[in-house]
Amino acid sequence: MLAFLRKRRRDAVRREPFPPAWREILDRNVPCFGRLPAEDQQELLGHIQVFLDEKPFEGCGGLEITDEIRVTVAAQACLLLLHRETDYYPELEVVLVYPSTYVARGREVREGGVVVEGDHARLGESWSRGAVVLAWDGVLAGAADMSDGHNLVLHEFAHQLDQEEGPADGAPELPERSMYAAWVRILGREYERLLRDEASLKRTVIDPYGATNPAEFFAVVTEAFFEKPRKLRAKHPELYEQLKAFYCQDPAGR
């Protein structure tokens, strides 16, 4: 019954007119929206409406939350949901936004298993349950240039997808169980390849930060898939096909 009522409410929200002021924000802050096919634009507008109806935002570090912040974040987060069955990031309870880079307490495991605790400067993070944290200037920068391979919102919300079925491990919930064998084989191989490239300082289309662990690898290749799709397809065709099947999109073919 709850699922039925939730679906009915979401359908009603998607049928509401999209506010013209929100559309102006998209045109100004999220240029990739205008490059989508018309049907994708319409689907994305509906996803944005549902996302903003369900997910609260809180300002941190003195930042006041505005519609500009909410719409700019939601548009990029919902880009990952196009053409897919979605429950709109079910583990996400709040989006926390700082004006800029913030400092958070964290733990770092270094070589030899040494654990170091301390304060770390961050642009964003995704908690396994409850929150995504973002720096507003990083959000704007990522949205403004959708070809540099770096997008804070795509990165952190890819972690949210990864965390829907448990701790982030680089293997999100796939549409079919039969897809897991190829996913593990291909992404595992590409992850090992990135480790070798990083060790040899070899340049690659995939951000070296992806070599941190499999979860970061998935988030980083998601950024590359949407921001450098043709280069990713040319250099890593099997990896591209796995992401294409998962996201049900073909950005290199647009």
Tab-separated table of C-alpha atoms in Angstrom, residues 13-105:
chain	number	residue	atom	x	y	z
A	13	VAL	CA	4.262	15.624	-8.811
A	14	ARG	CA	5.634	14.858	-12.282
A	15	ARG	CA	2.410	16.132	-13.871
A	16	GLU	CA	2.730	19.530	-12.223
A	17	PRO	CA	4.027	22.369	-14.435
A	18	PHE	CA	7.764	22.823	-14.112
A	19	PRO	CA	8.377	26.262	-12.571
A	20	PRO	CA	9.755	28.739	-15.148
A	21	ALA	CA	12.229	30.073	-12.565
A	22	TRP	CA	13.625	26.564	-12.144
A	23	ARG	CA	13.987	26.223	-15.905
A	24	GLU	CA	15.992	29.453	-15.976
A	25	ILE	CA	18.321	27.962	-13.350
A	26	LEU	CA	18.826	24.876	-15.514
A	27	ASP	CA	19.605	26.959	-18.580
A	28	ARG	CA	22.068	29.076	-16.614
A	29	ASN	CA	23.816	26.508	-14.408
A	30	VAL	CA	23.413	23.115	-16.093
A	31	PRO	CA	24.273	23.545	-19.793
A	32	CYS	CA	24.229	19.807	-20.435
A	33	PHE	CA	20.444	19.889	-20.014
A	34	GLY	CA	20.037	21.727	-23.307
A	35	ARG	CA	22.064	19.070	-25.135
A	36	LEU	CA	19.743	16.230	-24.154
A	37	PRO	CA	17.069	14.947	-26.562
A	38	ALA	CA	13.653	16.504	-25.950
A	39	GLU	CA	12.211	13.322	-24.438
A	40	ASP	CA	15.138	13.042	-22.034
A	41	GLN	CA	14.710	16.664	-21.031
A	42	GLN	CA	11.065	16.044	-20.192
A	43	GLU	CA	11.885	12.929	-18.180
A	44	LEU	CA	14.628	14.752	-16.310
A	45	LEU	CA	12.292	17.626	-15.417
A	46	GLY	CA	9.903	15.147	-13.824
A	47	HIS	CA	12.709	13.479	-11.879
A	48	ILE	CA	13.879	16.870	-10.594
A	49	GLN	CA	10.375	17.653	-9.335
A	50	VAL	CA	10.106	14.356	-7.453
A	51	PHE	CA	13.632	14.638	-6.047
A	52	LEU	CA	12.982	18.128	-4.691
A	53	ASP	CA	9.609	17.060	-3.322
A	54	GLU	CA	11.192	14.245	-1.309
A	55	LYS	CA	14.744	15.256	-0.422
A	56	PRO	CA	15.363	18.119	2.033
A	57	PHE	CA	18.426	20.350	1.775
A	58	GLU	CA	20.296	21.937	4.678
A	59	GLY	CA	22.883	24.696	4.465
A	60	CYS	CA	26.116	24.339	6.426
A	61	GLY	CA	28.881	26.811	7.232
A	62	GLY	CA	26.492	29.743	6.998
A	63	LEU	CA	25.149	28.888	3.544
A	64	GLU	CA	21.488	29.710	2.914
A	65	ILE	CA	19.727	27.132	0.749
A	66	THR	CA	18.064	28.603	-2.347
A	67	ASP	CA	16.159	27.177	-5.297
A	68	GLU	CA	19.307	27.720	-7.354
A	69	ILE	CA	21.210	25.312	-5.128
A	70	ARG	CA	18.399	22.763	-4.979
A	71	VAL	CA	17.682	22.705	-8.715
A	72	THR	CA	21.357	22.673	-9.757
A	73	VAL	CA	22.107	19.700	-7.507
A	74	ALA	CA	18.908	17.821	-8.351
A	75	ALA	CA	19.399	18.132	-12.116
A	76	GLN	CA	22.805	16.505	-11.994
A	77	ALA	CA	21.809	13.848	-9.468
A	78	CYS	CA	18.773	12.884	-11.544
A	79	LEU	CA	20.802	12.616	-14.742
A	80	LEU	CA	21.932	9.243	-13.356
A	81	LEU	CA	18.301	8.088	-13.142
A	82	LEU	CA	17.190	8.554	-16.753
A	83	HIS	CA	15.590	5.515	-18.429
A	84	ARG	CA	15.962	3.391	-15.299
A	85	GLU	CA	13.624	1.977	-12.690
A	86	THR	CA	14.366	4.181	-9.708
A	87	ASP	CA	13.330	4.748	-6.131
A	88	TYR	CA	15.081	8.136	-6.029
A	89	TYR	CA	18.056	7.287	-3.823
A	90	PRO	CA	16.061	5.536	-1.094
A	91	GLU	CA	18.817	5.705	1.532
A	92	LEU	CA	19.213	9.468	1.126
A	93	GLU	CA	17.525	11.543	3.836
A	94	VAL	CA	19.178	14.952	3.414
A	95	VAL	CA	21.568	16.867	1.154
A	96	LEU	CA	24.017	19.008	3.147
A	97	VAL	CA	25.641	21.885	1.277
A	98	TYR	CA	28.654	23.967	2.341
A	99	PRO	CA	29.638	27.159	0.531
A	100	SER	CA	33.075	25.771	-0.326
A	101	THR	CA	35.651	23.187	0.731
A	102	TYR	CA	34.964	22.029	4.277
A	103	VAL	CA	36.897	20.127	6.918
A	104	ALA	CA	35.668	16.779	8.212
A	105	ARG	CA	37.053	14.266	10.654
